[in-house]
Short mmCIF file of C-alpha atoms in Angstrom, two decimals:
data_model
loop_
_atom_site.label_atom_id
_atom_site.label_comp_id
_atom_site.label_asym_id
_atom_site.label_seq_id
_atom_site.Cartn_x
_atom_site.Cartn_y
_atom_site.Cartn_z
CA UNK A 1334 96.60 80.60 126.72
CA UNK A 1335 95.27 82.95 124.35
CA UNK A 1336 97.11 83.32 120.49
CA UNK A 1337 97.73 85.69 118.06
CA UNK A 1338 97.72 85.72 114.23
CA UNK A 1339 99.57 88.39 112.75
CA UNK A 1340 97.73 89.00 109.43
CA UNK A 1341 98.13 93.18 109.31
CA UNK A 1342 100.86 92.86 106.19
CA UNK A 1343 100.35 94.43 103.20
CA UNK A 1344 102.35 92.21 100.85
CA UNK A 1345 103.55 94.39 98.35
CA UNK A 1346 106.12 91.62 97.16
CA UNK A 1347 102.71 89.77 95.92
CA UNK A 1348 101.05 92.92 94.09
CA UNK A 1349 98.92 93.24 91.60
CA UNK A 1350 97.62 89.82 93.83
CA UNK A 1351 97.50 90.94 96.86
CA UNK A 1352 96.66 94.66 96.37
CA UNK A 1353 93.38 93.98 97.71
CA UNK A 1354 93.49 90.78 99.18
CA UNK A 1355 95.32 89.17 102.19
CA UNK A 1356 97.70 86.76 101.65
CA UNK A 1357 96.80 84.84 104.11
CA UNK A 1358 93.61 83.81 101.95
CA UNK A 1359 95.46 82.93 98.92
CA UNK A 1360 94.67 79.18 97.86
CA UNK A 1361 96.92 76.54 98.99
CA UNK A 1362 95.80 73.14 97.88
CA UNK A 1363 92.26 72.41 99.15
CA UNK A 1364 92.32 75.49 101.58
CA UNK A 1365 93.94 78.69 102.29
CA UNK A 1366 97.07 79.62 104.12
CA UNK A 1367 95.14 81.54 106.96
CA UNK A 1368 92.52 77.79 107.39
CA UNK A 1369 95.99 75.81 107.82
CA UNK A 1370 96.87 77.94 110.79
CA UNK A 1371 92.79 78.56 111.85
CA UNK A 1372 92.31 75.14 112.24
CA UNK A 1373 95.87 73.76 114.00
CA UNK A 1374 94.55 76.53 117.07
CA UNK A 1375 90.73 75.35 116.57
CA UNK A 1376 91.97 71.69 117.88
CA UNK A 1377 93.81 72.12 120.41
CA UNK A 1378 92.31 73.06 123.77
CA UNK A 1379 94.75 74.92 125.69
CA UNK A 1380 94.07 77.49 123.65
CA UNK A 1381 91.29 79.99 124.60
CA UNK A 1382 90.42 82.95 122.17
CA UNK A 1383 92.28 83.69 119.08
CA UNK A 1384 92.71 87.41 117.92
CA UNK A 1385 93.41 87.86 114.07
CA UNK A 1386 95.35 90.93 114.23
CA UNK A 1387 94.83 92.86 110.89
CA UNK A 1388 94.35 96.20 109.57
CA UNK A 1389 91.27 98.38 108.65
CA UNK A 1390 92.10 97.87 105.25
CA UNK A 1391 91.12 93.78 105.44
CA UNK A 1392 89.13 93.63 108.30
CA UNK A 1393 86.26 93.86 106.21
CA UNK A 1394 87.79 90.14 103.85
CA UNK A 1395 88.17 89.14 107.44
CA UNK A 1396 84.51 89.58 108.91
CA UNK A 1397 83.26 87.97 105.39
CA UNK A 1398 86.00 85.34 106.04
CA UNK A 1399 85.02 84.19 109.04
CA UNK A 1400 80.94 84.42 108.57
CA UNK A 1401 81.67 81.63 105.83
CA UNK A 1402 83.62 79.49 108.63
CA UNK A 1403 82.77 77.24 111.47
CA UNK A 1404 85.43 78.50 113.80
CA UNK A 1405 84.45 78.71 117.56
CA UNK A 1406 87.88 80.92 118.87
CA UNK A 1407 88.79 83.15 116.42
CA UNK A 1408 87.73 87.14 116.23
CA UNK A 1409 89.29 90.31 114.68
CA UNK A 1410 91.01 92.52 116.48
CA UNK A 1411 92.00 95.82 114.37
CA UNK A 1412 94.80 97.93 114.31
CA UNK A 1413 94.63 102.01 113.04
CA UNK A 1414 96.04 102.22 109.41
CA UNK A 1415 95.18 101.42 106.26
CA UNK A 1416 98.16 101.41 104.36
CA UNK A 1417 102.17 100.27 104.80
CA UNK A 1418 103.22 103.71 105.84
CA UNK A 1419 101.09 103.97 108.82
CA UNK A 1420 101.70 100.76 110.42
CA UNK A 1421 103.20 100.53 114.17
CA UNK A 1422 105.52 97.68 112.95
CA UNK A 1423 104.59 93.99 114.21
CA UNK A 1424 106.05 94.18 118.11
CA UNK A 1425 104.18 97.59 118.44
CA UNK A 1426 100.79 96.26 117.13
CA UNK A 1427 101.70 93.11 119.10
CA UNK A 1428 102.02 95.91 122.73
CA UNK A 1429 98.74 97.47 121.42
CA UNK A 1430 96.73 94.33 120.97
CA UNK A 1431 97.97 92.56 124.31
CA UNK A 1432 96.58 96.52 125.75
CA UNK A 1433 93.25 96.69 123.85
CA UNK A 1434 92.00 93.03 124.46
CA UNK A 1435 93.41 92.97 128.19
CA UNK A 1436 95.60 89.69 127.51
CA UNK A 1437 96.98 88.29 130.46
CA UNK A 1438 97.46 84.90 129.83
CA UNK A 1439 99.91 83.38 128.10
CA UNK A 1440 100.67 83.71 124.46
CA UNK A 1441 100.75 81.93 121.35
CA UNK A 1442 102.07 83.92 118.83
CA UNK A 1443 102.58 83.13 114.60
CA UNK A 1444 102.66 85.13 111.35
CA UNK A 1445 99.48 84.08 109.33
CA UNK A 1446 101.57 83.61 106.05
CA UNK A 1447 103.52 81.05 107.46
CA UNK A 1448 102.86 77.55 106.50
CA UNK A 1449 104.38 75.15 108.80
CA UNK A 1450 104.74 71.07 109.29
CA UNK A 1451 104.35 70.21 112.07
CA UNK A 1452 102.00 70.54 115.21
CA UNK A 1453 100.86 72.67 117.01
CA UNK A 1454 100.05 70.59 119.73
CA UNK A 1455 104.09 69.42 119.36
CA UNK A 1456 104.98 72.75 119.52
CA UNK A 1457 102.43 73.65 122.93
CA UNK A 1458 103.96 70.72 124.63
CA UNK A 1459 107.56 71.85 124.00
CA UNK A 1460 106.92 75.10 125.24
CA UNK A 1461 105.23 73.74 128.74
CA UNK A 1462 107.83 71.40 129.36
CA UNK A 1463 110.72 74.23 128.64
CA UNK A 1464 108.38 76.51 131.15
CA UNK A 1465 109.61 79.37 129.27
CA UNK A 1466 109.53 81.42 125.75
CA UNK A 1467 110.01 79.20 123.30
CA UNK A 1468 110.29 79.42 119.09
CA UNK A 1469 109.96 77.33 116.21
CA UNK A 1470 113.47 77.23 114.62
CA UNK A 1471 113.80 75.99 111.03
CA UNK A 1472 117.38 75.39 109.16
CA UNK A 1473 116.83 76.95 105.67
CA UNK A 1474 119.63 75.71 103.92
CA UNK A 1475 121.36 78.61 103.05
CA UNK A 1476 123.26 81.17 103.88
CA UNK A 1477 121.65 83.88 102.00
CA UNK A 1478 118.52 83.15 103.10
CA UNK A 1479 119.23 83.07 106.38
CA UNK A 1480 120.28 86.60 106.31
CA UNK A 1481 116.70 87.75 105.64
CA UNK A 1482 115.19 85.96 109.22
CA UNK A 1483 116.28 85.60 112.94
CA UNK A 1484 119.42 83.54 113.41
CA UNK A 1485 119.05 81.25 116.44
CA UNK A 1486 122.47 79.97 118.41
CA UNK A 1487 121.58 76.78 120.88
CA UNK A 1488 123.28 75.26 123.57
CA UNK A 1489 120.81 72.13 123.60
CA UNK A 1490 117.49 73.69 123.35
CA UNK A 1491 118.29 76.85 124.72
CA UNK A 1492 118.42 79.87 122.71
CA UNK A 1493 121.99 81.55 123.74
CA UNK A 1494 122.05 84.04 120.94
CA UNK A 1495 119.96 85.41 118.50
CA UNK A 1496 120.75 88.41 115.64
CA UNK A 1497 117.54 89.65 113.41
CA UNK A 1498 118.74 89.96 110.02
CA UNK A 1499 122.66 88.91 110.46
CA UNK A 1500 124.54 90.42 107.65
CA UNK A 1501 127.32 87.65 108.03
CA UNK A 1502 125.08 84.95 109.38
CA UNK A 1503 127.04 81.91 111.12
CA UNK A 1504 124.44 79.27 110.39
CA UNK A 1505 121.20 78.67 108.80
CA UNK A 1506 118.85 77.68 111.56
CA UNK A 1507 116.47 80.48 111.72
CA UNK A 1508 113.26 81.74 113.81
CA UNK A 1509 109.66 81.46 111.61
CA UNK A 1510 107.76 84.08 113.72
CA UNK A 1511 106.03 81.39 116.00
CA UNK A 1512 106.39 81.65 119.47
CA UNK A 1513 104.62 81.19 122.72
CA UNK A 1514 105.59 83.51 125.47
CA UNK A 1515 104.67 83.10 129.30
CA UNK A 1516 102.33 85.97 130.91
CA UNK A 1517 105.35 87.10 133.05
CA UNK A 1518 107.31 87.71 129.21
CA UNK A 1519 105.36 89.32 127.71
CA UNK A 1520 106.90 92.40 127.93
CA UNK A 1521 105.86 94.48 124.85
CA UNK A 1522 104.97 97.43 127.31
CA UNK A 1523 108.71 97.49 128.42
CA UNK A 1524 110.70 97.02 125.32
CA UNK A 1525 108.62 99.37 123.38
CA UNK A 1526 109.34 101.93 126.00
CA UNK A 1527 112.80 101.53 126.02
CA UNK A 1528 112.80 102.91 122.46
CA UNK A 1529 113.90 99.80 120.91
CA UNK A 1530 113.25 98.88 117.19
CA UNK A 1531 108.60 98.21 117.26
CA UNK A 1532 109.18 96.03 113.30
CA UNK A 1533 109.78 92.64 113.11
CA UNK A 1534 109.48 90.28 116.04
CA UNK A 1535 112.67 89.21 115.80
CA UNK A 1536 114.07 92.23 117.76
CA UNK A 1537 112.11 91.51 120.60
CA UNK A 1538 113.59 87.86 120.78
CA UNK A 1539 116.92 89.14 120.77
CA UNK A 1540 116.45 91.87 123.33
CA UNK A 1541 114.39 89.03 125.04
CA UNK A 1542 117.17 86.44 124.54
CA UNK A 1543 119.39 89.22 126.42
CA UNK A 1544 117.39 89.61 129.31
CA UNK A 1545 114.98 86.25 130.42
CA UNK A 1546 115.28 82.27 129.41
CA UNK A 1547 114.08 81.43 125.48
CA UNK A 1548 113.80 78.01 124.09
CA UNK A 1549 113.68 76.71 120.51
CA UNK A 1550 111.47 73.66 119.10
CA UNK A 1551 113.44 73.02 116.18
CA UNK A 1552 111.45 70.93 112.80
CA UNK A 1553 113.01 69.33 109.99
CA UNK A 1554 109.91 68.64 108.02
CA UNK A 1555 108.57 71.71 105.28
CA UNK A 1556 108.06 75.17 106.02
CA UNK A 1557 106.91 78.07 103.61
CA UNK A 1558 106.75 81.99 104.53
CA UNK A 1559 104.52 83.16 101.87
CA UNK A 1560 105.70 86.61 100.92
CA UNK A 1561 107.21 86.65 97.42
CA UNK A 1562 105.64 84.76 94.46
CA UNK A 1563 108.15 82.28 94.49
CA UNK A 1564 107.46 81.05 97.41
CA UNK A 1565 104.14 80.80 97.36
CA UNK A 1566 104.67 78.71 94.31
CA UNK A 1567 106.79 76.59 96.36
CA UNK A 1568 104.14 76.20 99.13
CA UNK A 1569 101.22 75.20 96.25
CA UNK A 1570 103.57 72.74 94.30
CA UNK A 1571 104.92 71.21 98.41
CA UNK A 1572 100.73 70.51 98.80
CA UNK A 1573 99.63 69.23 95.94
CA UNK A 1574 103.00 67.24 95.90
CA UNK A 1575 103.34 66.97 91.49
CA UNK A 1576 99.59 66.23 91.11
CA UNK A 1577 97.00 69.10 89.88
CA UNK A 1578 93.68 70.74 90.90
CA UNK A 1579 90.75 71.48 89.00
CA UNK A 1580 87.88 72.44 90.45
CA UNK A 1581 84.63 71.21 89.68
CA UNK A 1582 82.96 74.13 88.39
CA UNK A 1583 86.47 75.02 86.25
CA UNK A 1584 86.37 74.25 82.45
CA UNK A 1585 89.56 72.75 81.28
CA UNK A 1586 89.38 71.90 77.05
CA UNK A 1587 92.01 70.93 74.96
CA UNK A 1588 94.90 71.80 77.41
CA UNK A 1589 97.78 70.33 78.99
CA UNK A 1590 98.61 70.46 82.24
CA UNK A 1591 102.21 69.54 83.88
CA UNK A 1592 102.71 69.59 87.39
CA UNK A 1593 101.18 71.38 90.67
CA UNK A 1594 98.45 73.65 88.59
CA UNK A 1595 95.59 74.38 90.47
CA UNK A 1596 92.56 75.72 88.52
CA UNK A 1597 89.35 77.58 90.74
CA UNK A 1598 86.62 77.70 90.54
CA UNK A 1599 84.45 79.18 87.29
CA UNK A 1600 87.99 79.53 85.53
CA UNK A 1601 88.24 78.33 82.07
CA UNK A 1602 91.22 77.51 80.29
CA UNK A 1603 91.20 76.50 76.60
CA UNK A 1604 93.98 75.27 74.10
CA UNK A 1605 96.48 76.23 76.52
CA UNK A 1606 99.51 74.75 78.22
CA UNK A 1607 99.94 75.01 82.24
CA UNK A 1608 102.62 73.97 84.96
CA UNK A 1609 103.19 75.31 88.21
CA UNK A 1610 100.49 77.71 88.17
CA UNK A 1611 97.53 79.17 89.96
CA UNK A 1612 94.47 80.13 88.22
CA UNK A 1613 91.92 82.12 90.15
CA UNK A 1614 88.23 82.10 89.75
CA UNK A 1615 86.72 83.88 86.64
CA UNK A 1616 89.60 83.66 84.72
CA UNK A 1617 89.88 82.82 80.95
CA UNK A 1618 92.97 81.60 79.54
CA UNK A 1619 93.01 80.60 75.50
CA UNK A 1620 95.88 79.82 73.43
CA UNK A 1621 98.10 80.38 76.34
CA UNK A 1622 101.74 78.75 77.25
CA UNK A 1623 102.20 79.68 81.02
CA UNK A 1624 105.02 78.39 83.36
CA UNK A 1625 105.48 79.59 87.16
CA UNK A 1626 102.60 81.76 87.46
CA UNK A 1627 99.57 83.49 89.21
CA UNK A 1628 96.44 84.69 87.06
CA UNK A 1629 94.28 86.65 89.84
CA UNK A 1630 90.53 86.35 89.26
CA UNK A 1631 88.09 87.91 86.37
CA UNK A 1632 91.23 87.92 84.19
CA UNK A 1633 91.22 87.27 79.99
CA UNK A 1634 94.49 86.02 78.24
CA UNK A 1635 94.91 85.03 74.65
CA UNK A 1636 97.61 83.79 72.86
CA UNK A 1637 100.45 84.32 75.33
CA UNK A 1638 103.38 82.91 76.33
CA UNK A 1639 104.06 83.70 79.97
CA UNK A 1640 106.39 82.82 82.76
CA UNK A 1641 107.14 84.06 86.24
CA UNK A 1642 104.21 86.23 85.40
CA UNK A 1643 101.66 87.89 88.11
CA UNK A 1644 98.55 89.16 86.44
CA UNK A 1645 96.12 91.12 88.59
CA UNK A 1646 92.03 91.00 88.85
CA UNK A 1647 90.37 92.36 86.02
CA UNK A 1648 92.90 92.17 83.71
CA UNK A 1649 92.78 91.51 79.36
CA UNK A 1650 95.46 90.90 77.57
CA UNK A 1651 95.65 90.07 73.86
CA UNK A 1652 98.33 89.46 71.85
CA UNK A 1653 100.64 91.61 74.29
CA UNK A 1654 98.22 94.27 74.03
CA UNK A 1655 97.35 95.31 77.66
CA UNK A 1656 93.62 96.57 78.42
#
């Protein structure tokens, strides 16, 4: 089979950090969220070529990304648009893709933000012993935020309903945009031309649950869509599991550090107070109390208290006077 990482988002829930960056390279722990998913693909051997779908905005991070990697499978494969109002929505970039690299195998398919638990092997195996579609299913624990994702209805492993977005959702066990379809179901082609909705790929299961067989593999371990701040947070603080990161070329002096901080490289951080926060590289912290959030690279703060905060690249700050 041949996979698919959707990576074309912009991310505006993550801006000023992800204005011009993917999220998919943000740092999690030792590596970055796009690596975790790289290298699940990399290892397993039924999988043959792996497109990183993305836009013309990032394709350039993308090329630079993968030079520095050993990868063997992946390659780029670029859609038209270079901002959020020109985008075909996920299913119809999915149709084009499938079109412009003549895929007729088989398909893995996963959103590059998502961080998942388990493997992918697991998840392969499931899939050829169902013999048909088949998702990764995820209860979420809540109500509310099941509302924002695809809720799946099973009859053992079999997907008997499915509603994108339920406004009154009936459970919590939800679809994490990771799914391998059979050649025969792929059918981008068809529901796109039937006018149906081309966004999230969550309408395509549900049309698909309507008219073919679909399968869940359902996890109970951790799983992390990174999209806001919060939950990328949540994702850094699940890997480095209370401990912190520093990296070696990072200067940390008279500071304290709680839990889950992670510090890159050629960032130094003086007389200052951190928990639950990212540093990037470059950045200089000094007389600083910050709590539960993300200081983007090249960045200068003195004598602040922050929390929740996302300050972009390039950015001084002084005594709350922004430059």
């Amino acid at each position: 089979m041949d996979a698919v990482v959707l990576a074309g988002g912009y991310a505006t829930r993550l801006w000023p950090i992800t204005r011009h960056r993917p999220k998919m390279m943000l740092p999690v722990g030792e590596t970055t969220v796009i690596d975790r998913v790289l290298s699940e693909l990399e290892s397993d051997a039924r999988i043959d070529d792996v497109y990183i779908s993305t836009n013309e905005r990032f394709a350039d991070d993308f090329e630079r990304f993968l030079a520095d990697r050993d990868y063997e499978k992946p390659r780029l494969s670029v859609e038209d648009t270079t901002g959020e109002d020109e985008k075909f929505g996920v299913v119809g970039a999915l149709g084009q893709l499938v079109d412009r690299e003549g895929i007729d195998d088989d398909l893995f398919v996963i959103a590059g933000d998502n961080l998942i638990s388990f493997d992918v092997s697991d998840f392969i195996d499931a899939y050829e012993a169902n013999g048909a579609t088949t998702l990764a299913a995820y209860d979420v624990g809540s109500l509310e935020k099941a509302k924002s994702y695809g809720l799946v209805t099973l009859e053992g492993d079999e997907v008997v309903d499915f509603q994108e977005k339920p406004a009154d959702p009936a459970s919590t066990l939800v679809s994490i945009a990771c799914y391998v379809f059979p050649a025969e179901q792929v059918r981008f082609e068809e529901y796109l031309a039937d006018g149906n909705n081309p966004d999230e790929p969550g309408w395509f299961i549900q049309w698909l649950v309507d008219n073919d067989e679909v399968y869940a593999y359902t996890f109970d371990e951790a799983w992390f869509d990174i999209g806001t701040p919060d939950s990328y947070l949540e994702a850094v603080a699940y890997y480095l599991d209370g401990e912190n990161r520093v990296a070696d070329g990072a200067t940390v002096e008279n500071s304290t550090l709680g839990e889950n901080v992670h510090v890159l490289d050629d960032a130094e951080v003086v007389d200052s107070s951190l928990d639950n926060s990212v540093v990037f590289p470059g950045a200089t912290l000094r007389d600083c109390d910050v709590r539960e959030s993300i200081i983007d690279r090249e960045t200068t703060l003195e004598d602040l208290d922050l929390a929740g905060a996302l300050i972009g690249a390039h950015t001084t700050i002084t005594n709350g006077d922004d430059h």
